[in-house]
Amino acid sequence: MWNLRRLSCLFVLLTCFSVTTQALNNATTKWLTLHGHAPLVIARGGFSGLLPDSSYDAYIMALETSLSNAIIWCDVQLTKDEVGICFPDVKLNNASDIDFYFKNKKSKYLVNGVSTQGWFSIDYNFKDLAPVTLKQGVYSRTPRFDGTQESILTVQDVVNQVKPPGLWLNIQHDNFFSQHNLSMRNYIISLSRSLLINYISSPEVNFLRSILARLNPRVTKLVFRFLGQNDVEPSTNQTYGSLLKNLTFIKTFASGILVPKSYIWPVDNSLYLQPYTSLVLDAHKEGLQIFASEFANDLPFAYNYSYDPISEYLSFVDNGNFSVDGVLSDFPVTPSVTIDCFTHLDKNDKPREKLLIITSEGASGDYPGCTDLAYTKAASDGADVLDCPVQMAKDGIPFCLGSINLIDKTTVFRSPFTNIASTVPELNITNGIVTFNLTWDEINSLKPEITNPWLEFRLYRNPKARNEGNFVSLVDFLTYAKNATTVSGVMISIENAAYLANQGFGVTDAVLEALRNAGYNNQTAKKVMIQSKDSSVLKEFKKNRYELVYRVADDISDIESSTISEIKSFASSVILTKNSVFPSESQFLVGKTNVVEKLHSSNVSVYVQHFNNEFVSQAWDFFSDSSVEINNYIVGAGIDGVITDFPHTATRYRRNRCLRYKVPPLYCSLVSPGVLLQFMSRQSLPPAEAPSPILTESDVVEPPLPPVAKITSTARNDSTANAAPTSPIGQSSVVAGVFTCCLTILLADLVIF
């Protein structure tokens, strides 16, 4: 069994957010909860999003990562000898290895009228369960903590060993236990004589009524738990949807209600938010506290939140109209940080952290990348630098697109141009259509395609906007960025320049000319960054006063001093992968490199890519929370900026109030890489991987770019008779004003909290 001191080393106290006691009174305005206090954080089974539900480690980690007044949740089951245990389900086999020890003791019982098969607590005395250990019951979560010999705990064990600041007992199946001559009522009444129980919830009316007169309402609050709206409550034989309409009746035996979050913010069949209901206001009017359940960082929720769990919590606790009185979460760190650090922020608050936020194809997590909608959204989100990965059309027009292969980012595979698909070994393209196969007009006849980088996990980005927006030429992009008052600069990314030169396209010359004609070479108001993984490209821009950024495309474990000197000869900044800062194995952090420190000591700025909101993009150590991840890279590793698909998450992070506090609470402290490995058995450790290579000088040095080949239109199979009129620099005369109306459309479409 891991002790508190062992678990505490999970966090390294550097500088981050606020002191815990300040979390409870951090708002300048009154909370819109029933009593005006900050909402409660209720840790369901402890930190069950990572560790086995209801285990000692899960409970301790919940306390280590939550507000000081967090409530520990225990689902109570009764054993054959009437011992109350904390276990998430009436069946023991879902979250333990009981089937290994009692292979032939599977039973079948009616549970709420449904025939259910499994291993049930009512078939075992508590001492029979001594060898049984807990495991992760949600199969999408890591099973690597399953072999740590975590025993089933009694309610008394949780109180005596964990010492929670608050205890919530949930009695889910009183009717089932009664049918088997076990009295949950007698157990709870007896327990209340020796233990302080803050909350007791149940979805059964008769159970709450039966204990109402035997408990002190000033000590123990009774909460009626609502199940699905069409489910039938066994005591009244009414559906929970019907009972919801009679809160006056609920008030006769309970002081609060616990409802699935969809009761408050419904979602449609496409997983988009519908208007919020009046339930919170109705409950408060009746004098009932209202708690919301089913919060988990690693399960899909409404697309409106862009996979950002803090945005979801804010919609329940700080939307300007109401606040629930508490949230039930598998990841208590996130609501704790939300309540302490991110509530009651104003969009105009000045950033409290020096952090450059660079987009990855605009707000490509919300709209197809490099479209007018993606750039407009990124600007409204507060991004500092908009990026444009430059590609070339057949008629020589540079434009923004995240891939030279149109199949990756457009609907070209559903167009008449599929017959020109080909293999390009030099670009590692098999059966692709490169951008310079089509004219700018032909490209504009296609639709953009949103990128779903985590499709294998069935995580889709904003499906309603899958093909929304317009492609943007480089000249239009530069014009928009120059006029966007919230944007401080642009980053032009150039790849495949040598190959394009051999095909007759001078991409570096096209970029230089576009910048000159847009007036970027004789101004200081807007930062200009030129980014490439090819040193030969950056050397083409040495004569200009732009920030040259060298991208290290692969993971590295270290960097030689001579390599840094070589990089400084053509660049002042570097882009690293996340693994080059915090290396990981099987999504667990195993250490921290000194690459950032070495680059900083040579006055080289460091930016890191790619930051995504989707939980599968983050190491388990970051608790499936994108803001926790950002904090560790900014405060823990000291990087200078992030490159992100979701700029809203990063801009909100640097405005959070907790950054100004000197002493951080544990839930805002930095993760210590490798500590989670200590909570695994030797057999469960991820397999060791070969370390990433060291970046050497030879990896950086390249020959100059080849001269641009002179290739005739006939040789290119060019057909530009219907090409768009061009400006003197060869740019399309497509009106840059498409951006003007985009912000209006965007604000009409977005749900903003």
Coordinates of N, CA and C in Angstrom, one line a residue, residues 80 99 118 170 174 198 282 314 324 355 361 387 397 430 441 606 622 681 689 711 724 747:
K80 N -22.1 -10.1 2.6 CA -23.0 -11.1 3.2 C -23.1 -10.9 4.7
D99 N -13.1 -12.6 -10.2 CA -13.3 -13.8 -11.0 C -12.1 -14.7 -11.1
G118 N -23.0 -12.1 -12.6 CA -21.7 -11.6 -12.2 C -21.4 -12.1 -10.9
N170 N -22.9 7.1 -1.4 CA -23.9 6.9 -2.4 C -24.5 5.5 -2.2
D174 N -30.4 0.1 -2.6 CA -31.0 -0.3 -1.3 C -32.0 -1.4 -1.5
N198 N -21.0 13.6 5.5 CA -21.5 14.9 5.1 C -22.7 14.8 4.1
D282 N -34.6 26.5 -11.0 CA -35.8 25.9 -10.3 C -35.5 25.2 -9.0
L314 N -16.8 25.3 -16.8 CA -17.1 26.7 -16.7 C -18.6 26.9 -17.1
V324 N -24.1 25.4 -10.5 CA -24.4 24.2 -9.7 C -23.7 24.3 -8.4
L355 N 3.9 34.2 -22.7 CA 3.8 33.0 -23.5 C 3.3 33.3 -24.9
E361 N -2.2 26.1 -38.3 CA -3.2 26.3 -39.3 C -4.4 27.0 -38.8
D387 N -0.3 31.3 -38.4 CA 0.6 30.7 -39.2 C 0.1 30.4 -40.6
I397 N 0.7 30.6 -57.7 CA 0.1 31.4 -56.6 C 0.4 30.6 -55.3
T430 N 2.0 8.4 -51.7 CA 1.5 7.3 -52.5 C 0.0 7.7 -52.9
D441 N -7.7 28.5 -59.2 CA -9.1 28.4 -59.4 C -9.6 27.0 -59.2
V606 N 12.6 29.0 -27.6 CA 12.1 27.6 -27.8 C 10.6 27.6 -27.9
F622 N -0.5 14.1 -17.3 CA -1.2 15.4 -17.3 C -2.7 15.3 -17.1
S681 N 3.2 -2.3 -10.8 CA 4.0 -3.5 -10.6 C 5.0 -3.6 -11.6
E689 N 12.0 2.0 -24.1 CA 12.2 2.3 -25.5 C 13.6 2.9 -25.7
I711 N 10.8 25.5 -66.4 CA 10.0 24.5 -67.0 C 8.8 25.2 -67.7
A724 N -7.4 32.5 -62.7 CA -7.9 33.8 -62.1 C -6.9 34.9 -62.5
L747 N -19.3 34.4 -34.7 CA -19.9 34.7 -33.4 C -21.3 34.3 -33.3

